[in-house]
Amino acid sequence: MWYNFEIFAAISLVFWLAGSIWAVFGRTRRDSIIFRSLIMAGTVMLAVFVGKLWITIERPPLRTLGETRLWYSLFLSVIGLVIYQVWRYRWLLVYAVGLAIVFLLINFLKPDTHAKALMPALQSYWFVPHVVVYMIAYAFMGVSSLVGIFAVYRWHKGQPNGDTMILGDNIVAVGFGFLTLGLTFGALWAKEAWGNYWTWDPKEVWAFLSWLTYLGYIHWRYHKPKNIAQQQYYLALAFIVLLGCWYGLNYLPISAYSVHTYTK
Amino acid sequence: MIHKNDSIRKIGQMPWGYTEGFFVALAILFAGSVLETIRPLKTNTFAYPVNIFVGLFIVTLIVISYNQIRKWKFVAWLASVPGSISAIGLFGVLTLSMAFIPQSPNAGSGFIHHLVSTWLYVLAVFFMLWSLGVVTLRRILRIRRKSDLGFVSAHLGLWIILFAGTMGAPDVLQFRMQLKLNEPTKYGFDDKYRLYDMPFKVTLNDFTMEEFRPQISMVDITTGSVVTYNGKPATFEISDTSVTKLMGFEVRLKTFYPMAYRDSFAYHASTDTLSVPAALIEVSHNGETRTGWMSSGNSTRNPEVFRLNQSIVLAMHLPEAKTFKSNITIQASDGSTKNGVVNVNAPIDFEGWKIYQTGYDENLGRWSQYSVIELIRDPWLPVVYTGCFLLIGGAFYMIFSKKKTQVPDEEPAA
């Protein structure tokens, strides 16, 4: 059941679209207050929906891919707003909200059913922290990928983008912290649920691969901060590995060997 | 030897860089493959006490390497960022292989189907432990600022997890037990179904299971699949109050029994073994209202559907497990006894063992006559957890540490 998702999502989308357009064309300080308020209103609407869904289905809405996408859209818009608050990157806010809109639209086009059933393996106090921390990490890494794409764009226009890469470093650092928390929380939970903290299940393999991808990036940036020409492409593309872990795995033959398939 | 002019900060000029790292990683892959082909790694090669000696050897190697860092060019490279990235990259190649090649004996023979129990993996871990170890030791010996603590917490944590996780794996004991009601069981079996005499016996006092209310779907009987409506599967949950409207049909629940039996007229609530979930529903369509019973059936009783029209019926799914748990008594040979309930996600501890609820007879569901539990003993767990908590500390440092400053390229902060 979708429980009136369309109404809430439509309101969120309208607020986010209006806010983004205002952010692109608005110039004054008053405009800045207006577009932030619009985007925040869209975020609040989505948060209300997620809360309502949680109550209606009597379990945390974090089980299916569609449910995780809702949280992802939510965190993307929040992170866009927070980064704007701290560093005033307006383009980043617009891109982050744009990405949030895309993920919400996927839920429109690919609806899934929110059954109340939650398998016993998922009934744990680790469930919410593990998945929420991962969704925050994915949202930061999604934004870092946008930064990478933006850096490539500026590079091709011949504009300096050392600053853009430093912004990328900060976002990757926070995102990687959350990625590490997600990985370790997952291991601690697995010990309680399945008896082993690490079994090289395909989902674990992909999660570890994503972690290594960003681990390598952080070390490379630290060692060669001026190697922007290659690093910006790496940053833009690294997100593909994360998407592989989140979605791609379900389409690979290897997923037959995974216990992490919760979508019926 | 290839020389590339990589300028490395702090340590000064080094002859080795990324190119050499690539060849070192390649050499390790090659050596691992050859070794694995000639003399495959056995699962117990590093079992206690070998892992303790290997640990002492690695730590000694790290300490000596650190002391010789200015003399040994290789160690200087190992402790540089290109050295770290080579170790990460080698791990990345192995992980990438596992991301596409199924890791299971069922998937095929050959060591590519069990990469983590091969020499390739062990050598990659050694390489990583050596490099990471020297880097970490160097930083531990010059902790000055908060950032050094963050660094050491993350790196030392990862080192401990890698070492204890890999070298401790052969010391893990893991058995399953199939418990029948009120019958003390003393034998466990491993993943190859070999029997083991356990140091205690376990008795199942009670097995209980709760189920979710089953879902209902509109099923096209000509195809046998669930009908899709507006791009969504026509599946819903029957609640006591709400009315489900789908494709012009209004479905109301009149009565629901989680456990029921049928006589020739209707279903009645029951607690008998092999009772089935059943619902009395009322369906309105074009001003016409009909009521009827439906049931999911089970392994011994047939399901009952509600016919909507020529081709579509309402069918009840089998209920899904909500909780299943076993009340057990454990008696050790020394006389100590423990009574407790094992639930999924809530194992109980007994003399160094963790006991998990893992299964039951899925054909019989809540009427299962046995319960499967898993018994695991991992002496290295406290070590791995120490590493985990250090790594978590490092992660928090990354999230909350002061970030690099940048010149805003847009409007100034208000």
XYZ file of C-alpha atoms in Angstrom:
678
model
C 0.000 0.000 0.000
C 1.277 3.446 -0.720
C -0.742 5.315 1.911
C -1.313 8.553 -0.019
C 2.300 8.819 -1.054
C 1.346 10.736 -4.203
C -0.150 13.685 -2.333
C 2.802 14.124 0.015
C 5.386 13.533 -2.686
C 3.648 15.916 -5.065
C 3.647 18.663 -2.420
C 7.345 17.998 -1.655
C 8.201 18.044 -5.354
C 6.344 21.340 -5.927
C 8.108 22.995 -2.974
C 11.522 21.651 -4.032
C 11.074 22.632 -7.690
C 9.853 26.112 -6.756
C 12.737 26.519 -4.282
C 15.338 25.357 -6.813
C 14.053 27.696 -9.539
C 14.000 30.564 -7.058
C 17.582 29.696 -6.048
C 18.714 29.793 -9.677
C 17.195 33.191 -10.470
C 16.958 34.948 -7.097
C 19.732 37.410 -6.310
C 18.874 39.297 -3.115
C 19.146 38.226 0.502
C 15.330 38.115 0.649
C 15.401 35.602 -2.226
C 17.840 33.460 -0.240
C 15.383 33.320 2.666
C 12.516 32.469 0.318
C 14.214 29.607 -1.549
C 15.550 28.087 1.636
C 12.083 28.231 3.184
C 10.536 26.594 0.121
C 13.086 23.764 0.080
C 12.767 23.299 3.829
C 8.969 23.104 3.473
C 9.380 20.310 0.893
C 11.762 18.478 3.239
C 9.373 18.827 6.178
C 6.501 17.458 4.057
C 8.553 14.404 3.127
C 9.617 13.935 6.760
C 5.956 14.056 7.815
C 5.173 11.412 5.203
C 7.993 9.138 6.372
C 6.783 9.552 9.970
C 3.198 8.782 8.952
C 4.342 5.741 6.977
C 6.347 4.518 9.993
C 3.237 4.707 12.192
C 0.919 3.154 9.604
C 3.038 0.135 8.744
C 4.065 -0.325 12.401
C 7.739 -0.781 11.557
C 10.619 1.502 10.469
C 10.168 2.159 6.725
C 13.722 1.093 5.905
C 13.305 -2.376 4.451
C 12.703 -2.058 0.720
C 14.755 -0.130 -1.830
C 11.816 2.238 -2.334
C 11.722 2.979 1.370
C 15.460 3.678 1.526
C 15.057 6.065 -1.436
C 12.597 8.143 0.608
C 15.200 8.611 3.348
C 17.854 9.278 0.749
C 15.833 12.123 -0.796
C 15.187 13.469 2.681
C 18.868 13.473 3.714
C 20.019 14.895 0.354
C 17.835 17.960 0.817
C 18.902 18.336 4.467
C 22.602 18.040 3.567
C 22.148 20.577 0.729
C 20.585 23.003 3.194
C 23.233 22.430 5.887
C 26.137 22.874 3.456
C 24.483 26.028 2.128
C 24.117 27.297 5.690
C 27.827 26.710 6.393
C 29.561 27.494 3.101
C 26.943 29.252 0.918
C 27.265 26.945 -2.068
C 24.033 27.707 -3.877
C 24.736 25.456 -6.876
C 25.296 22.562 -4.488
C 21.917 23.149 -2.839
C 20.206 23.173 -6.241
C 22.022 19.999 -7.375
C 21.365 18.165 -4.104
C 17.673 19.031 -4.232
C 17.659 18.086 -7.931
C 19.073 14.664 -7.038
C 16.492 14.351 -4.234
C 13.754 15.075 -6.793
C 15.141 12.384 -9.118
C 15.070 9.743 -6.363
C 11.560 10.731 -5.311
C 10.456 10.489 -8.957
C 11.883 6.960 -9.153
C 9.527 6.056 -6.318
C 6.670 7.552 -8.347
C 7.549 5.489 -11.403
C 8.619 2.302 -9.614
C 6.244 1.982 -6.694
C 6.732 -0.845 -4.239
C 4.369 -2.145 -1.627
C 4.951 -1.316 2.001
C 3.934 -4.518 3.714
C 3.823 -4.488 7.489
C 5.784 -7.707 7.657
C 9.333 -7.318 8.966
C 11.327 -10.518 9.051
C 12.686 -11.428 12.491
C 16.311 -10.896 11.355
C 15.523 -7.188 10.861
C 13.786 -6.723 14.198
C 16.687 -5.225 16.114
C 17.677 -1.963 17.744
C 20.495 -1.895 15.158
C 18.068 -1.678 12.223
C 17.382 2.071 12.350
C 20.922 3.302 13.166
C 22.539 0.961 10.602
C 20.331 1.932 7.667
C 19.943 5.620 8.569
C 23.715 6.046 8.944
C 24.175 4.375 5.549
C 21.565 6.602 3.902
C 23.325 9.683 5.322
C 26.652 8.341 3.999
C 25.122 7.661 0.559
C 23.612 11.159 0.503
C 27.001 12.752 1.285
C 28.723 10.597 -1.322
C 26.001 11.463 -3.866
C 26.677 15.133 -3.200
C 30.454 14.516 -3.468
C 29.857 12.970 -6.875
C 27.967 16.130 -7.919
C 30.992 18.117 -6.719
C 33.198 15.900 -8.907
C 30.978 16.487 -11.935
C 30.956 20.227 -11.222
C 34.765 20.200 -10.978
C 35.019 18.447 -14.356
C 32.644 21.034 -15.843
C 34.711 23.941 -14.493
C 37.932 22.250 -15.609
C 36.669 22.059 -19.186
C 35.678 25.723 -19.072
C 39.184 26.540 -17.910
C 38.061 27.837 -14.515
C 40.160 27.232 -11.372
C 38.634 24.560 -9.153
C 41.064 23.876 -6.309
C 38.335 25.207 -4.011
C 35.759 22.849 -5.449
C 38.044 19.883 -4.727
C 38.550 21.054 -1.126
C 34.773 21.230 -0.749
C 34.759 17.668 -2.138
C 37.365 16.613 0.464
C 35.240 17.935 3.315
C 32.111 16.192 2.042
C 33.986 12.914 1.423
C 35.515 13.069 4.929
C 32.091 13.362 6.592
C 30.516 10.838 4.204
C 33.373 8.369 4.769
C 32.949 8.709 8.539
C 29.296 7.706 8.144
C 30.212 4.945 5.680
C 32.608 3.510 8.294
C 29.914 3.719 10.973
C 27.444 1.950 8.669
C 29.954 -0.835 7.992
C 30.907 -1.375 11.652
C 27.309 -1.092 12.920
C 26.392 -3.680 10.301
C 29.137 -6.007 11.572
C 28.098 -5.598 15.210
C 24.466 -6.260 14.265
C 25.357 -9.286 12.125
C 27.071 -10.856 15.148
C 23.815 -10.565 17.117
C 21.532 -11.656 14.281
C 23.497 -14.287 12.375
C 26.324 -15.196 14.707
C 29.187 -13.864 12.567
C 30.255 -10.241 12.231
C 31.584 -10.732 8.715
C 30.815 -13.518 6.236
C 31.760 -11.942 2.869
C 28.129 -11.987 1.802
C 27.798 -10.237 -1.606
C 26.259 -7.156 0.058
C 29.207 -7.027 2.483
C 31.666 -7.465 -0.390
C 30.100 -4.534 -2.261
C 29.920 -2.399 0.886
C 33.608 -3.108 1.561
C 34.471 -2.344 -2.067
C 32.701 1.039 -1.819
C 34.560 1.724 1.413
C 37.928 0.869 -0.196
C 37.086 3.073 -3.204
C 36.739 6.158 -1.003
C 39.589 5.071 1.295
C 41.879 5.091 -1.733
C 40.546 8.486 -2.820
C 41.192 10.085 0.583
C 44.793 8.812 0.630
C 45.390 9.902 -2.952
C 44.045 13.413 -2.293
C 46.216 13.666 0.826
C 49.311 12.640 -1.108
C 48.751 14.536 -4.360
C 46.363 17.458 -3.733
C 47.282 19.010 -7.081
C 46.400 15.957 -9.215
C 42.931 17.398 -9.811
C 42.781 16.431 -13.495
C 42.352 12.712 -12.665
C 40.912 12.996 -9.178
C 37.812 14.927 -10.267
C 36.831 12.083 -12.609
C 37.509 9.503 -9.890
C 35.298 11.433 -7.455
C 32.499 11.815 -10.006
C 32.586 8.091 -10.898
C 33.239 6.572 -7.443
C 29.536 6.898 -6.679
C 28.842 4.218 -9.300
C 30.403 1.644 -6.946
C 28.082 2.796 -4.145
C 25.092 2.520 -6.472
C 26.338 -0.963 -7.347
C 26.154 -1.871 -3.660
C 22.778 -0.225 -3.121
C 20.957 -1.253 -6.345
C 23.231 -2.959 -8.835
C 23.787 -6.009 -6.658
C 20.109 -6.964 -7.003
C 20.584 -7.312 -10.757
C 23.784 -9.370 -10.582
C 23.692 -13.184 -10.618
C 25.787 -13.061 -7.436
C 22.772 -11.714 -5.489
C 21.448 -15.276 -5.376
C 24.143 -15.897 -2.758
C 23.129 -12.952 -0.574
C 21.021 -12.923 2.551
C 20.567 -9.162 2.132
C 17.636 -9.223 -0.279
C 14.677 -7.800 1.579
C 12.642 -6.782 -1.439
C 10.091 -9.411 -2.262
C 63.938 -1.345 -11.153
C 61.728 1.473 -12.274
C 62.451 4.874 -10.821
C 59.795 7.531 -10.824
C 60.273 10.909 -9.290
C 57.453 10.980 -6.788
C 57.893 13.764 -4.294
C 56.658 12.541 -0.930
C 56.024 15.002 1.849
C 57.660 14.866 5.265
C 59.754 11.781 4.639
C 61.704 13.337 1.779
C 62.729 11.946 -1.571
C 61.919 8.304 -2.187
C 62.774 6.326 -5.237
C 59.560 4.237 -5.244
C 56.063 5.396 -6.123
C 52.788 4.174 -7.618
C 54.301 2.288 -10.560
C 56.382 0.141 -8.229
C 53.316 -0.351 -6.041
C 51.470 -1.743 -9.031
C 54.249 -4.269 -9.620
C 54.497 -5.215 -5.949
C 50.749 -5.902 -5.890
C 51.030 -7.871 -9.127
C 53.921 -9.917 -7.682
C 51.859 -10.714 -4.572
C 48.907 -11.800 -6.726
C 51.210 -14.018 -8.765
C 52.985 -15.497 -5.737
C 49.648 -16.124 -4.017
C 48.222 -17.882 -7.077
C 51.303 -20.088 -7.483
C 51.370 -20.968 -3.779
C 47.652 -21.691 -3.805
C 48.032 -23.966 -6.820
C 51.009 -25.882 -5.418
C 49.948 -26.027 -1.794
C 46.415 -24.743 -1.114
C 45.785 -22.962 2.168
C 44.086 -25.205 4.709
C 41.322 -23.765 6.854
C 43.267 -24.567 10.013
C 46.727 -23.441 8.838
C 46.654 -20.435 11.184
C 44.713 -22.026 14.037
C 45.947 -21.478 17.618
C 48.817 -21.375 18.503
C 50.145 -20.625 14.986
C 48.197 -17.339 14.838
C 49.845 -16.144 18.059
C 53.322 -16.795 16.606
C 52.363 -15.172 13.294
C 51.094 -12.149 15.264
C 54.368 -11.915 17.210
C 56.303 -12.243 13.968
C 54.324 -9.453 12.251
C 54.628 -7.117 15.245
C 58.391 -7.786 15.438
C 58.682 -7.192 11.700
C 56.823 -3.893 12.085
C 59.024 -2.722 14.976
C 62.249 -3.643 13.141
C 60.948 -2.039 9.937
C 60.153 1.147 11.811
C 63.670 1.279 13.245
C 65.223 0.697 9.824
C 62.909 3.058 7.967
C 65.761 5.342 6.908
C 67.980 2.490 5.762
C 65.531 0.146 4.079
C 64.153 1.819 0.963
C 61.372 -0.749 0.685
C 60.095 -0.028 4.172
C 60.223 3.707 3.557
C 58.034 3.125 0.518
C 55.768 0.758 2.458
C 55.119 3.505 5.007
C 54.454 6.127 2.334
C 51.070 6.958 0.811
C 51.881 5.102 -2.451
C 52.623 2.041 -0.272
C 49.272 2.400 1.500
C 47.408 2.898 -1.764
C 49.075 -0.198 -3.237
C 47.880 -2.256 -0.263
C 44.377 -0.740 -0.571
C 44.428 -1.342 -4.326
C 45.444 -4.999 -3.922
C 42.619 -5.500 -1.453
C 40.381 -3.653 -3.908
C 41.259 -6.054 -6.756
C 40.449 -9.089 -4.592
C 37.209 -7.500 -3.362
C 36.241 -6.505 -6.908
C 36.716 -10.133 -8.002
C 34.463 -11.281 -5.173
C 31.906 -8.647 -6.184
C 31.319 -10.454 -9.471
C 32.467 -14.054 -8.949
C 30.130 -15.975 -6.612
C 32.012 -17.096 -3.483
C 30.463 -20.451 -2.732
C 31.428 -24.094 -3.173
C 28.102 -24.475 -5.043
C 29.205 -21.906 -7.633
C 32.111 -23.985 -8.919
C 35.522 -25.372 -8.095
C 38.803 -23.499 -8.177
C 40.148 -21.010 -5.692
C 38.444 -18.035 -7.355
C 35.244 -19.274 -5.682
C 36.710 -19.081 -2.178
C 39.192 -16.221 -2.439
C 39.219 -15.339 1.266
C 40.536 -18.768 2.184
C 43.497 -18.673 -0.203
C 47.120 -17.587 0.002
C 46.261 -14.629 -2.260
C 44.071 -13.186 0.458
C 46.469 -14.049 3.291
C 49.415 -12.396 1.467
C 47.273 -9.320 0.724
C 46.421 -9.120 4.432
C 50.113 -9.482 5.406
C 51.049 -6.714 2.993
C 48.321 -4.481 4.424
C 49.205 -5.320 8.054
C 52.871 -4.592 7.444
C 52.283 -1.266 5.696
C 49.472 -0.168 8.030
C 51.479 -1.342 11.052
C 54.559 0.760 10.317
C 52.411 3.822 9.528
C 50.414 3.398 12.749
C 53.449 2.759 14.948
C 55.165 5.852 13.566
C 52.125 7.984 14.430
C 51.643 6.407 17.887
C 55.221 7.376 18.801
C 54.570 10.996 17.975
C 51.079 11.724 19.188
C 50.939 15.472 19.751
C 47.549 16.747 18.668
C 43.929 15.638 18.633
C 44.223 14.832 14.924
C 46.967 12.280 15.760
C 44.547 10.542 18.134
C 41.889 10.403 15.404
C 44.465 8.969 13.000
C 45.728 6.342 15.457
C 42.209 5.335 16.528
C 41.125 4.647 12.924
C 44.354 3.020 11.711
C 45.042 0.928 14.805
C 41.379 -0.142 14.862
C 41.572 -1.333 11.273
C 44.876 -3.152 11.961
C 43.381 -5.017 14.919
C 40.214 -5.967 13.002
C 42.222 -7.208 10.006
C 44.619 -9.229 12.134
C 42.144 -10.720 14.612
C 39.445 -11.250 11.960
C 41.750 -13.097 9.559
C 44.035 -14.947 11.956
C 41.258 -15.652 14.479
C 38.857 -17.161 11.935
C 40.264 -20.745 12.244
C 39.644 -20.636 16.025
C 35.910 -20.040 15.617
C 33.781 -23.033 16.559
C 30.345 -23.106 14.995
C 27.765 -25.867 15.303
C 24.071 -26.343 14.756
C 21.752 -28.320 16.924
C 18.323 -29.627 16.058
C 16.255 -29.706 19.232
C 13.151 -31.794 19.712
C 10.696 -30.878 22.449
C 11.803 -32.129 25.900
C 14.650 -34.224 24.482
C 18.135 -33.315 25.779
C 20.549 -33.005 22.835
C 24.311 -33.304 23.216
C 25.412 -33.406 19.578
C 26.043 -30.504 17.248
C 26.889 -30.672 13.553
C 29.135 -28.380 11.533
C 28.620 -26.962 8.025
C 29.703 -30.294 6.521
C 27.173 -32.182 8.687
C 29.897 -33.830 10.785
C 28.756 -34.629 14.318
C 30.463 -33.208 17.408
C 30.107 -34.029 21.064
C 29.349 -30.733 22.822
C 30.542 -29.938 26.376
C 26.905 -29.447 27.424
C 23.431 -30.631 26.544
C 20.482 -28.498 25.515
C 16.795 -29.213 26.106
C 13.971 -27.475 24.234
C 11.187 -26.656 26.705
C 8.976 -24.704 24.326
C 8.981 -23.340 20.784
C 6.693 -20.395 20.089
C 6.004 -18.459 16.960
C 3.940 -15.396 16.064
C 2.876 -14.576 12.536
C 1.934 -11.409 10.704
C -1.627 -11.172 9.449
C -1.450 -12.632 5.938
C -1.714 -10.380 2.878
C -4.355 -10.714 0.193
C -3.739 -10.417 -3.553
C -5.906 -10.250 -6.623
C -4.739 -13.160 -8.748
C -5.478 -13.723 -12.420
C -6.278 -17.442 -12.570
C -5.610 -17.624 -16.304
C -1.962 -16.618 -15.746
C -1.549 -17.451 -12.069
C 0.111 -14.127 -11.325
C -0.817 -11.167 -9.154
C -2.849 -8.525 -11.015
C -1.145 -5.154 -11.473
C -3.283 -2.056 -11.166
C -1.917 1.421 -12.020
C 1.529 -0.158 -12.206
C 1.333 -1.566 -8.677
C 0.679 -5.129 -7.594
C -2.896 -5.504 -6.308
C -1.805 -6.753 -2.875
C -3.149 -5.430 0.411
C -3.385 -6.081 4.106
C -6.736 -6.767 5.695
C -7.322 -4.509 8.643
C -10.337 -4.589 10.934
C -11.459 -1.042 10.161
C -10.390 0.094 6.694
C -12.086 -0.631 3.383
C -9.817 -1.597 0.495
C -10.916 -0.238 -2.892
C -9.285 -1.860 -5.893
C -10.428 -1.961 -9.539
C -14.018 -1.110 -8.610
C -14.192 -3.721 -5.835
C -14.654 -2.712 -2.194
C -13.286 -5.270 0.242
C -14.282 -5.233 3.927
C -13.116 -7.607 6.629
C -15.906 -9.098 8.708
C -14.002 -11.673 10.758
C -10.399 -12.842 10.978
C -9.054 -15.930 12.742
C -5.263 -16.377 12.915
C -5.978 -20.057 13.642
C -9.142 -21.752 12.493
C -10.676 -25.020 11.289
C -13.426 -25.461 8.712
C -16.651 -27.391 8.941
C -19.069 -27.609 6.018
C -20.496 -24.126 6.703
C -17.781 -21.849 8.031
C -14.415 -21.468 9.748
C -14.229 -21.435 13.554
C -11.493 -20.232 15.878
C -9.265 -23.052 17.004
C -6.022 -23.832 18.809
C -5.624 -27.260 17.254
C -2.423 -28.314 15.571
C -2.360 -27.438 11.864
C -5.124 -24.812 12.099
C -5.080 -22.260 9.254
C -5.566 -18.468 9.071
C -9.034 -17.631 7.726
C -11.049 -14.490 6.955
C -14.686 -13.735 6.256
C -14.807 -10.866 3.770
C -17.515 -8.750 2.185
C -17.006 -7.566 -1.387
C -19.138 -4.872 -3.045
C -19.066 -4.336 -6.801
C -21.556 -2.353 -8.958
C -24.095 -2.235 -6.117
C -23.946 -5.981 -5.534
C -22.568 -7.282 -2.211
C -21.355 -10.822 -1.477
C -19.655 -12.364 1.536
C -17.427 -15.400 1.675
C -14.610 -17.193 3.501
C -11.022 -17.396 2.397
C -7.947 -19.072 3.835
C -4.261 -19.364 3.061
C -4.266 -23.072 3.800
C -1.016 -24.714 4.921
C 1.066 -27.767 4.119
C -1.857 -30.091 4.887
C -4.984 -28.001 4.212
C -5.966 -26.550 0.836
C -6.237 -22.787 0.447
C -9.615 -21.201 -0.227
C -9.991 -18.218 -2.574
C -12.783 -15.680 -3.112
C -13.923 -15.462 -6.742
C -14.394 -11.867 -7.977
C -15.249 -12.601 -11.626
C -14.497 -15.029 -14.454
C -10.739 -14.596 -14.306
C -9.838 -12.877 -11.017
C -9.866 -14.254 -7.483
C -8.809 -12.918 -4.097
C -6.178 -15.205 -2.582
C -4.595 -15.157 0.858
C -0.815 -15.417 1.134
C 0.829 -17.739 3.626
C 1.476 -15.758 6.819
C 5.044 -14.543 7.393
C 6.919 -15.174 10.636
C 6.898 -12.250 13.065
C 8.879 -13.863 15.872
C 10.038 -17.370 16.648
C 11.843 -18.300 19.817
C 12.874 -21.270 21.909
C 12.812 -21.673 25.640
C 15.837 -23.855 26.401
C 17.745 -25.321 29.327
C 21.514 -25.812 29.049
C 23.336 -28.218 31.335
C 27.124 -28.389 31.337
C 28.967 -31.555 32.275
C 30.309 -29.786 35.386
C 26.723 -29.375 36.594
C 26.164 -25.673 35.860
C 22.737 -24.967 34.370
C 21.153 -22.055 32.543
C 17.584 -21.498 31.500
C 16.674 -18.892 28.881
C 14.817 -17.857 25.761
C 16.740 -17.600 22.475
C 15.164 -15.253 19.987
C 16.370 -14.044 16.583
C 18.625 -11.017 17.239
C 18.797 -11.944 20.913
C 21.280 -14.793 21.487
C 22.133 -15.986 24.988
C 25.614 -16.512 26.428
C 26.785 -19.681 28.134
C 30.393 -20.290 29.241
C 31.998 -18.543 26.263
C 29.419 -19.787 23.769
C 26.765 -17.669 22.111
C 23.535 -19.508 21.318
C 21.322 -18.340 18.453
C 17.831 -19.131 17.232
C 18.208 -19.935 13.536
C 15.422 -22.110 12.240
C 12.426 -24.387 12.514
C 10.399 -26.687 10.274
C 9.225 -24.221 7.629
C 6.641 -26.610 6.201
C 4.820 -26.675 9.503
C 5.487 -23.044 10.522
C 4.103 -22.392 13.972
C 3.385 -26.096 14.393
C 7.044 -26.997 13.932
C 8.078 -30.003 16.011
C 11.693 -28.931 16.279
C 13.860 -25.832 16.623
C 17.313 -25.260 15.137
C 19.842 -23.361 17.213
C 23.405 -22.345 16.416
C 26.262 -22.456 18.916
C 29.275 -20.243 18.283
C 32.483 -19.771 20.223
C 34.870 -17.061 19.031
C 37.751 -16.437 21.457
C 38.980 -13.522 19.325
C 35.696 -11.602 19.481
C 36.778 -9.202 22.279
C 39.876 -8.339 20.225
C 37.829 -7.706 17.064
C 35.370 -5.572 19.062
C 38.246 -3.522 20.492
C 39.306 -2.831 16.906
C 35.708 -1.990 15.923
C 35.332 0.560 18.718
C 38.668 2.187 17.838
C 37.548 2.390 14.193
C 34.199 3.880 15.258
C 36.160 6.467 17.303
C 38.170 7.306 14.174
C 34.940 7.628 12.152
C 33.466 10.076 14.675
C 36.691 12.051 14.507
C 36.354 12.273 10.706
C 32.758 13.454 10.950
C 33.249 16.100 13.618
C 36.828 17.285 13.086
C 37.416 20.800 11.829
C 37.214 20.858 8.055
C 39.583 22.431 5.584
C 38.720 26.061 4.907
C 37.826 27.314 1.487
C 37.081 30.686 -0.020
C 33.338 30.849 -0.728
C 32.821 31.404 -4.429
C 29.323 32.711 -3.882
C 27.585 35.142 -1.567
C 29.123 35.716 1.895
C 27.582 33.961 4.887
C 24.804 35.995 6.476
